PDB file of C-alpha atoms in Angstrom:
ATOM      1  CA  MET A   1      -0.079   0.116  -0.238  1.00 48.00           C
ATOM      2  CA  SER A   2       2.113   2.754  -1.355  1.00 42.00           C
ATOM      3  CA  GLU A   3       1.896   5.647   1.003  1.00 42.00           C
ATOM      4  CA  ASP A   4       3.226   8.148  -2.075  1.00 42.00           C
ATOM      5  CA  ARG A   5       0.025   6.913  -3.805  1.00 50.00           C
ATOM      6  CA  LEU A   6      -2.404   7.320  -0.891  1.00 64.00           C
ATOM      7  CA  LYS A   7      -4.721   9.995  -0.519  1.00 76.00           C
ATOM      8  CA  LEU A   8      -5.291  10.965   3.013  1.00 91.00           C
ATOM      9  CA  GLU A   9      -5.737  13.987   4.870  1.00 94.00           C
ATOM     10  CA  ALA A  10      -2.176  15.320   5.686  1.00 95.00           C
ATOM     11  CA  SER A  11      -1.479  15.181   9.344  1.00 97.00           C
ATOM     12  CA  TRP A  12      -2.812  11.299  10.195  1.00 97.00           C
ATOM     13  CA  LYS A  13      -0.467  10.585   6.459  1.00 95.00           C
ATOM     14  CA  SER A  14       2.116  12.028   7.989  1.00 94.00           C
ATOM     15  CA  ARG A  15       1.935  10.145  11.238  1.00 96.00           C
ATOM     16  CA  LEU A  16       1.329   6.903   9.370  1.00 96.00           C
ATOM     17  CA  ALA A  17       3.678   7.185   6.330  1.00 92.00           C
ATOM     18  CA  GLY A  18       5.629   4.401   8.031  1.00 93.00           C
ATOM     19  CA  VAL A  19       2.800   2.071   8.681  1.00 95.00           C
ATOM     20  CA  PHE A  20       1.408   1.877   4.989  1.00 92.00           C
ATOM     21  CA  GLU A  21       4.799   0.929   3.804  1.00 92.00           C
ATOM     22  CA  SER A  22       4.993  -1.876   5.995  1.00 94.00           C
ATOM     23  CA  ALA A  23       4.914  -5.921   4.658  1.00 94.00           C
ATOM     24  CA  GLN A  24       1.540  -6.153   6.680  1.00 93.00           C
ATOM     25  CA  MET A  25      -0.019  -3.216   5.481  1.00 94.00           C
ATOM     26  CA  GLN A  26       0.884  -4.323   1.607  1.00 94.00           C
ATOM     27  CA  GLU A  27      -0.535  -8.100   2.367  1.00 95.00           C
ATOM     28  CA  LEU A  28      -3.474  -6.196   3.557  1.00 95.00           C
ATOM     29  CA  SER A  29      -3.851  -4.149   0.193  1.00 94.00           C
ATOM     30  CA  ASP A  30      -2.975  -7.330  -1.904  1.00 95.00           C
ATOM     31  CA  PHE A  31      -5.937  -9.025   0.246  1.00 95.00           C
ATOM     32  CA  LEU A  32      -8.147  -6.422  -0.565  1.00 95.00           C
ATOM     33  CA  ARG A  33      -7.565  -6.090  -4.370  1.00 95.00           C
ATOM     34  CA  ALA A  34      -7.861 -10.212  -4.399  1.00 96.00           C
ATOM     35  CA  GLU A  35     -11.511  -9.844  -2.816  1.00 95.00           C
ATOM     36  CA  LYS A  36     -12.359  -7.657  -5.665  1.00 94.00           C
ATOM     37  CA  ALA A  37     -11.240  -9.753  -8.264  1.00 96.00           C
ATOM     38  CA  ALA A  38     -12.927 -12.406  -6.852  1.00 96.00           C
ATOM     39  CA  GLY A  39     -16.095 -10.438  -7.364  1.00 95.00           C
ATOM     40  CA  LYS A  40     -16.480  -9.990  -3.909  1.00 96.00           C
ATOM     41  CA  GLN A  41     -18.389  -6.682  -2.581  1.00 96.00           C
ATOM     42  CA  ILE A  42     -16.676  -4.491   0.195  1.00 96.00           C
ATOM     43  CA  TYR A  43     -17.744  -1.733   2.101  1.00 96.00           C
ATOM     44  CA  PRO A  44     -17.540   0.955   2.289  1.00 95.00           C
ATOM     45  CA  PRO A  45     -16.825   2.245  -1.269  1.00 93.00           C
ATOM     46  CA  GLY A  46     -12.582   2.730  -1.762  1.00 92.00           C
ATOM     47  CA  SER A  47     -13.065   6.423  -1.667  1.00 93.00           C
ATOM     48  CA  GLN A  48     -14.570   6.493   1.684  1.00 95.00           C
ATOM     49  CA  ILE A  49     -12.194   3.867   3.805  1.00 95.00           C
ATOM     50  CA  PHE A  50     -10.312   6.294   5.399  1.00 96.00           C
ATOM     51  CA  ALA A  51     -13.540   8.983   5.431  1.00 97.00           C
ATOM     52  CA  ALA A  52     -13.083   8.967   9.900  1.00 98.00           C
ATOM     53  CA  LEU A  53      -9.276  10.254   9.320  1.00 98.00           C
ATOM     54  CA  ASP A  54     -10.327  12.504   6.764  1.00 97.00           C
ATOM     55  CA  THR A  55     -13.081  14.368   8.704  1.00 97.00           C
ATOM     56  CA  THR A  56     -11.218  14.466  12.206  1.00 98.00           C
ATOM     57  CA  PRO A  57      -7.738  15.865  11.527  1.00 98.00           C
ATOM     58  CA  PHE A  58      -5.290  14.340  14.146  1.00 98.00           C
ATOM     59  CA  ASP A  59      -5.019  18.410  16.150  1.00 97.00           C
ATOM     60  CA  GLU A  60      -8.786  18.481  16.030  1.00 98.00           C
ATOM     61  CA  VAL A  61      -9.581  15.375  17.682  1.00 98.00           C
ATOM     62  CA  LYS A  62     -11.480  15.780  21.580  1.00 98.00           C
ATOM     63  CA  VAL A  63     -13.030  12.515  21.252  1.00 98.00           C
ATOM     64  CA  VAL A  64     -12.045   9.002  20.290  1.00 98.00           C
ATOM     65  CA  ILE A  65     -15.170   6.249  19.573  1.00 98.00           C
ATOM     66  CA  LEU A  66     -14.121   2.886  18.837  1.00 96.00           C
ATOM     67  CA  GLY A  67     -15.952   0.554  16.667  1.00 94.00           C
ATOM     68  CA  GLN A  68     -15.386  -2.983  15.457  1.00 93.00           C
ATOM     69  CA  ASP A  69     -15.887  -3.078  11.697  1.00 93.00           C
ATOM     70  CA  PRO A  70     -17.779  -1.359   9.138  1.00 95.00           C
ATOM     71  CA  TYR A  71     -21.831  -2.036   8.723  1.00 94.00           C
ATOM     72  CA  HIS A  72     -21.828  -5.165   6.134  1.00 95.00           C
ATOM     73  CA  GLY A  73     -25.107  -4.018   4.576  1.00 93.00           C
ATOM     74  CA  PRO A  74     -25.646  -2.283   0.701  1.00 92.00           C
ATOM     75  CA  GLY A  75     -25.101   1.537   1.492  1.00 93.00           C
ATOM     76  CA  GLN A  76     -24.907   1.591   5.084  1.00 95.00           C
ATOM     77  CA  ALA A  77     -20.803   1.886   5.678  1.00 96.00           C
ATOM     78  CA  HIS A  78     -19.475   5.422   4.676  1.00 96.00           C
ATOM     79  CA  GLY A  79     -16.016   5.246   6.828  1.00 97.00           C
ATOM     80  CA  LEU A  80     -17.757   6.376   9.996  1.00 98.00           C
ATOM     81  CA  CYS A  81     -18.081   3.572  13.082  1.00 98.00           C
ATOM     82  CA  PHE A  82     -22.020   3.000  13.782  1.00 98.00           C
ATOM     83  CA  SER A  83     -22.736   5.902  11.503  1.00 98.00           C
ATOM     84  CA  VAL A  84     -25.079   5.287   8.061  1.00 97.00           C
ATOM     85  CA  ALA A  85     -25.019   7.362   4.933  1.00 90.00           C
ATOM     86  CA  PRO A  86     -27.701   9.499   4.560  1.00 86.00           C
ATOM     87  CA  GLY A  87     -31.217   8.221   4.070  1.00 91.00           C
ATOM     88  CA  VAL A  88     -30.098   4.480   5.423  1.00 95.00           C
ATOM     89  CA  ALA A  89     -32.042   3.299   8.374  1.00 96.00           C
ATOM     90  CA  VAL A  90     -30.696   3.766  11.661  1.00 97.00           C
ATOM     91  CA  PRO A  91     -29.317   0.447  13.071  1.00 96.00           C
ATOM     92  CA  PRO A  92     -29.998  -0.811  16.315  1.00 96.00           C
ATOM     93  CA  SER A  93     -26.805   0.268  18.051  1.00 97.00           C
ATOM     94  CA  LEU A  94     -26.934   3.400  16.657  1.00 98.00           C
ATOM     95  CA  LEU A  95     -30.592   3.745  17.781  1.00 98.00           C
ATOM     96  CA  ASN A  96     -29.499   2.895  21.761  1.00 98.00           C
ATOM     97  CA  ILE A  97     -26.632   5.524  20.814  1.00 98.00           C
ATOM     98  CA  PHE A  98     -28.986   7.932  20.744  1.00 98.00           C
ATOM     99  CA  LYS A  99     -31.699   6.479  23.284  1.00 98.00           C
ATOM    100  CA  GLU A 100     -28.320   7.230  25.397  1.00 98.00           C
ATOM    101  CA  ILE A 101     -28.017  10.403  24.661  1.00 98.00           C
ATOM    102  CA  SER A 102     -31.696  11.571  24.574  1.00 98.00           C
ATOM    103  CA  ARG A 103     -31.716  10.375  28.234  1.00 98.00           C
ATOM    104  CA  ASP A 104     -28.314  11.386  29.370  1.00 98.00           C
ATOM    105  CA  LEU A 105     -28.731  15.177  27.738  1.00 98.00           C
ATOM    106  CA  ASP A 106     -32.284  15.370  27.235  1.00 97.00           C
ATOM    107  CA  LEU A 107     -32.110  16.116  23.451  1.00 96.00           C
ATOM    108  CA  PRO A 108     -34.357  14.920  20.923  1.00 95.00           C
ATOM    109  CA  ARG A 109     -34.235  11.640  19.216  1.00 93.00           C
ATOM    110  CA  PRO A 110     -32.301  12.282  15.751  1.00 94.00           C
ATOM    111  CA  THR A 111     -34.021  11.740  12.606  1.00 92.00           C
ATOM    112  CA  HIS A 112     -31.172  10.336  10.570  1.00 96.00           C
ATOM    113  CA  GLY A 113     -27.933   8.264  11.356  1.00 97.00           C
ATOM    114  CA  CYS A 114     -25.250  10.125   9.480  1.00 98.00           C
ATOM    115  CA  LEU A 115     -22.619  11.560  12.448  1.00 98.00           C
ATOM    116  CA  THR A 116     -20.303  13.110   9.940  1.00 98.00           C
ATOM    117  CA  PHE A 117     -21.356  16.478  12.125  1.00 98.00           C
ATOM    118  CA  TRP A 118     -20.090  14.953  15.362  1.00 98.00           C
ATOM    119  CA  ALA A 119     -16.686  14.113  13.358  1.00 98.00           C
ATOM    120  CA  ARG A 120     -16.585  17.602  12.076  1.00 98.00           C
ATOM    121  CA  GLN A 121     -16.486  18.875  15.508  1.00 98.00           C
ATOM    122  CA  GLY A 122     -13.563  16.692  16.624  1.00 98.00           C
ATOM    123  CA  VAL A 123     -14.923  13.229  17.360  1.00 98.00           C
ATOM    124  CA  LEU A 124     -12.630  10.454  15.727  1.00 98.00           C
ATOM    125  CA  LEU A 125     -15.371   7.688  14.487  1.00 98.00           C
ATOM    126  CA  LEU A 126     -12.829   5.228  13.996  1.00 98.00           C
ATOM    127  CA  ASN A 127     -13.769   1.593  13.126  1.00 96.00           C
ATOM    128  CA  ASN A 128     -10.918  -1.322  14.282  1.00 95.00           C
ATOM    129  CA  ALA A 129     -11.317  -2.732  10.710  1.00 95.00           C
ATOM    130  CA  LEU A 130     -11.802  -0.271   8.157  1.00 97.00           C
ATOM    131  CA  THR A 131     -13.146  -2.297   5.580  1.00 97.00           C
ATOM    132  CA  VAL A 132     -15.781  -5.666   5.871  1.00 96.00           C
ATOM    133  CA  GLU A 133     -17.194  -8.062   2.875  1.00 96.00           C
ATOM    134  CA  HIS A 134     -20.932  -8.107   1.915  1.00 96.00           C
ATOM    135  CA  GLY A 135     -22.842  -9.850   4.782  1.00 94.00           C
ATOM    136  CA  LEU A 136     -20.156 -11.212   6.912  1.00 94.00           C
ATOM    137  CA  ALA A 137     -19.058  -9.156   9.699  1.00 92.00           C
ATOM    138  CA  GLY A 138     -15.850  -9.379  11.330  1.00 90.00           C
ATOM    139  CA  SER A 139     -14.759 -10.886   7.756  1.00 94.00           C
ATOM    140  CA  HIS A 140     -11.637  -8.820   7.632  1.00 95.00           C
ATOM    141  CA  LYS A 141     -10.572  -8.439  11.288  1.00 93.00           C
ATOM    142  CA  ASP A 142      -6.781  -9.612  11.618  1.00 91.00           C
ATOM    143  CA  LYS A 143      -6.048  -9.299   7.843  1.00 93.00           C
ATOM    144  CA  GLY A 144      -3.949  -6.133   8.980  1.00 93.00           C
ATOM    145  CA  TRP A 145      -5.791  -3.046   9.873  1.00 96.00           C
ATOM    146  CA  GLU A 146      -5.517  -3.422  13.467  1.00 95.00           C
ATOM    147  CA  ILE A 147      -1.766  -2.671  12.778  1.00 96.00           C
ATOM    148  CA  LEU A 148      -2.978   0.751  11.145  1.00 96.00           C
ATOM    149  CA  THR A 149      -5.859   1.741  13.892  1.00 96.00           C
ATOM    150  CA  ASP A 150      -3.134   0.852  16.852  1.00 97.00           C
ATOM    151  CA  ALA A 151      -0.775   3.499  15.277  1.00 97.00           C
ATOM    152  CA  CYS A 152      -3.719   6.001  15.577  1.00 98.00           C
ATOM    153  CA  ILE A 153      -4.738   5.533  18.942  1.00 98.00           C
ATOM    154  CA  GLU A 154      -0.479   5.383  20.045  1.00 98.00           C
ATOM    155  CA  ALA A 155       0.008   8.434  17.898  1.00 98.00           C
ATOM    156  CA  LEU A 156      -2.901  10.249  19.782  1.00 98.00           C
ATOM    157  CA  ASN A 157      -2.152   8.604  23.170  1.00 98.00           C
ATOM    158  CA  ARG A 158       1.594  10.036  22.847  1.00 97.00           C
ATOM    159  CA  GLU A 159       0.947  13.142  21.281  1.00 98.00           C
ATOM    160  CA  ARG A 160      -2.119  14.714  22.746  1.00 98.00           C
ATOM    161  CA  GLU A 161      -3.227  15.059  26.079  1.00 97.00           C
ATOM    162  CA  ASN A 162      -6.978  15.240  28.061  1.00 98.00           C
ATOM    163  CA  LEU A 163      -8.747  13.209  25.179  1.00 98.00           C
ATOM    164  CA  VAL A 164     -11.613  11.318  26.034  1.00 98.00           C
ATOM    165  CA  PHE A 165     -12.035   7.818  24.709  1.00 98.00           C
ATOM    166  CA  LEU A 166     -15.090   5.659  24.565  1.00 98.00           C
ATOM    167  CA  LEU A 167     -14.577   2.019  24.825  1.00 97.00           C
ATOM    168  CA  TRP A 168     -17.642   0.382  24.406  1.00 96.00           C
ATOM    169  CA  GLY A 169     -17.730  -3.480  24.274  1.00 94.00           C
ATOM    170  CA  SER A 170     -14.610  -6.100  24.372  1.00 92.00           C
ATOM    171  CA  HIS A 171     -13.278  -5.241  21.235  1.00 89.00           C
ATOM    172  CA  ALA A 172     -12.506  -1.326  21.710  1.00 93.00           C
ATOM    173  CA  GLN A 173     -11.533  -2.351  25.152  1.00 95.00           C
ATOM    174  CA  ALA A 174      -8.992  -3.967  24.089  1.00 93.00           C
ATOM    175  CA  LYS A 175      -7.203  -1.082  22.707  1.00 94.00           C
ATOM    176  CA  GLY A 176      -7.371   0.573  26.113  1.00 94.00           C
ATOM    177  CA  ARG A 177      -4.158  -1.729  26.378  1.00 96.00           C
ATOM    178  CA  LEU A 178      -2.626   1.748  23.912  1.00 97.00           C
ATOM    179  CA  ILE A 179      -4.301   4.173  26.389  1.00 98.00           C
ATOM    180  CA  ASP A 180      -2.656   5.885  29.263  1.00 98.00           C
ATOM    181  CA  SER A 181      -5.617   6.995  31.688  1.00 96.00           C
ATOM    182  CA  LYS A 182      -3.134   9.378  33.462  1.00 96.00           C
ATOM    183  CA  ARG A 183      -3.270  11.693  30.299  1.00 97.00           C
ATOM    184  CA  HIS A 184      -6.931  11.091  29.044  1.00 98.00           C
ATOM    185  CA  PHE A 185     -10.122  10.327  29.900  1.00 98.00           C
ATOM    186  CA  VAL A 186     -11.169   6.631  29.242  1.00 98.00           C
ATOM    187  CA  LEU A 187     -14.793   5.598  29.599  1.00 98.00           C
ATOM    188  CA  LYS A 188     -15.819   2.024  29.389  1.00 97.00           C
ATOM    189  CA  ALA A 189     -19.294   0.353  28.747  1.00 97.00           C
ATOM    190  CA  PRO A 190     -20.766  -2.808  27.061  1.00 97.00           C
ATOM    191  CA  HIS A 191     -20.903  -2.512  23.609  1.00 96.00           C
ATOM    192  CA  PRO A 192     -24.541  -0.713  22.445  1.00 97.00           C
ATOM    193  CA  SER A 193     -25.627  -3.343  20.771  1.00 96.00           C
ATOM    194  CA  PRO A 194     -29.103  -4.851  21.613  1.00 95.00           C
ATOM    195  CA  LEU A 195     -27.606  -8.160  23.002  1.00 94.00           C
ATOM    196  CA  SER A 196     -25.764  -6.099  25.626  1.00 95.00           C
ATOM    197  CA  ALA A 197     -26.829  -2.381  25.532  1.00 95.00           C
ATOM    198  CA  HIS A 198     -29.224  -3.346  28.630  1.00 96.00           C
ATOM    199  CA  ARG A 199     -25.979  -4.066  30.729  1.00 95.00           C
ATOM    200  CA  GLY A 200     -24.834  -0.897  31.179  1.00 96.00           C
ATOM    201  CA  PHE A 201     -24.648   0.849  27.913  1.00 97.00           C
ATOM    202  CA  LEU A 202     -27.876   2.143  28.180  1.00 98.00           C
ATOM    203  CA  GLY A 203     -27.532   5.057  31.895  1.00 98.00           C
ATOM    204  CA  CYS A 204     -23.849   4.973  31.530  1.00 98.00           C
ATOM    205  CA  ALA A 205     -23.836   8.931  30.823  1.00 98.00           C
ATOM    206  CA  HIS A 206     -20.704   9.012  28.517  1.00 98.00           C
ATOM    207  CA  PHE A 207     -21.856  11.936  26.571  1.00 98.00           C
ATOM    208  CA  SER A 208     -22.438  14.545  29.606  1.00 98.00           C
ATOM    209  CA  LYS A 209     -19.174  12.908  31.392  1.00 98.00           C
ATOM    210  CA  SER A 210     -17.110  13.520  27.968  1.00 98.00           C
ATOM    211  CA  ASN A 211     -18.571  16.782  28.043  1.00 98.00           C
ATOM    212  CA  ARG A 212     -18.040  18.241  31.697  1.00 98.00           C
ATOM    213  CA  TYR A 213     -14.221  16.263  31.702  1.00 98.00           C
ATOM    214  CA  LEU A 214     -13.568  18.737  28.233  1.00 98.00           C
ATOM    215  CA  GLU A 215     -14.891  21.698  29.610  1.00 98.00           C
ATOM    216  CA  GLU A 216     -12.686  21.331  32.640  1.00 98.00           C
ATOM    217  CA  HIS A 217      -9.784  21.366  30.027  1.00 97.00           C
ATOM    218  CA  GLY A 218     -10.684  24.088  28.582  1.00 97.00           C
ATOM    219  CA  ARG A 219     -11.883  22.751  25.217  1.00 97.00           C
ATOM    220  CA  SER A 220     -15.560  23.327  24.034  1.00 97.00           C
ATOM    221  CA  PRO A 221     -18.230  20.603  24.578  1.00 98.00           C
ATOM    222  CA  VAL A 222     -19.439  18.339  22.110  1.00 98.00           C
ATOM    223  CA  ASP A 223     -22.985  19.066  20.332  1.00 98.00           C
ATOM    224  CA  TRP A 224     -24.188  15.325  20.438  1.00 98.00           C
ATOM    225  CA  SER A 225     -27.190  16.414  18.899  1.00 96.00           C
ATOM    226  CA  LEU A 226     -27.765  15.666  14.779  1.00 93.00           C
ATOM    227  CA  PRO A 227     -28.711  18.800  13.033  1.00 89.00           C
TER     228      PRO A 227
END
């Protein structure tokens, strides 16, 4: 995966150049090309694979939300974790996120599921794996994306201070090993999936807690509504 041909937001590209030149990323690139050549449908579209990094430059990150992998239905994934493209039905996990925001902050429930408004305020919506095969959740796990997304978290942990990390579910919490909780605010809860949200995600108040922390450290709070 040649770094010189990669179209990526400059602040991230400069920090990830070495990763893109690694053997693991070349193997990932070969894998993705082979899957497409075999006629498999891969989500999101190629131009949107790095949307989380392109929409939220490194120095603008305030909050990090970690997802597992993109949605695997037609037209859903567009490069931001938990988010769906405009006009697409809101998935169950995102509905539970909206429920908790509404409960926590007394905001009206959004009418759509596109989270670009959050990303442009400094909420990095990063999946652990950035691609997935149609209909097969987790199909691109352990294919090399984790090297890149680990590097993103390591760079934020090392170079930035007082960020908020929202780790929902075991996959996101596994990346907690890369975060210094003395430098950053780490909040953990079960995944917002209908299978686990009732075990502690609903009622976690992560959104008010995040904003309180940001304000205490001189940062503007996130507007968690969706116009």
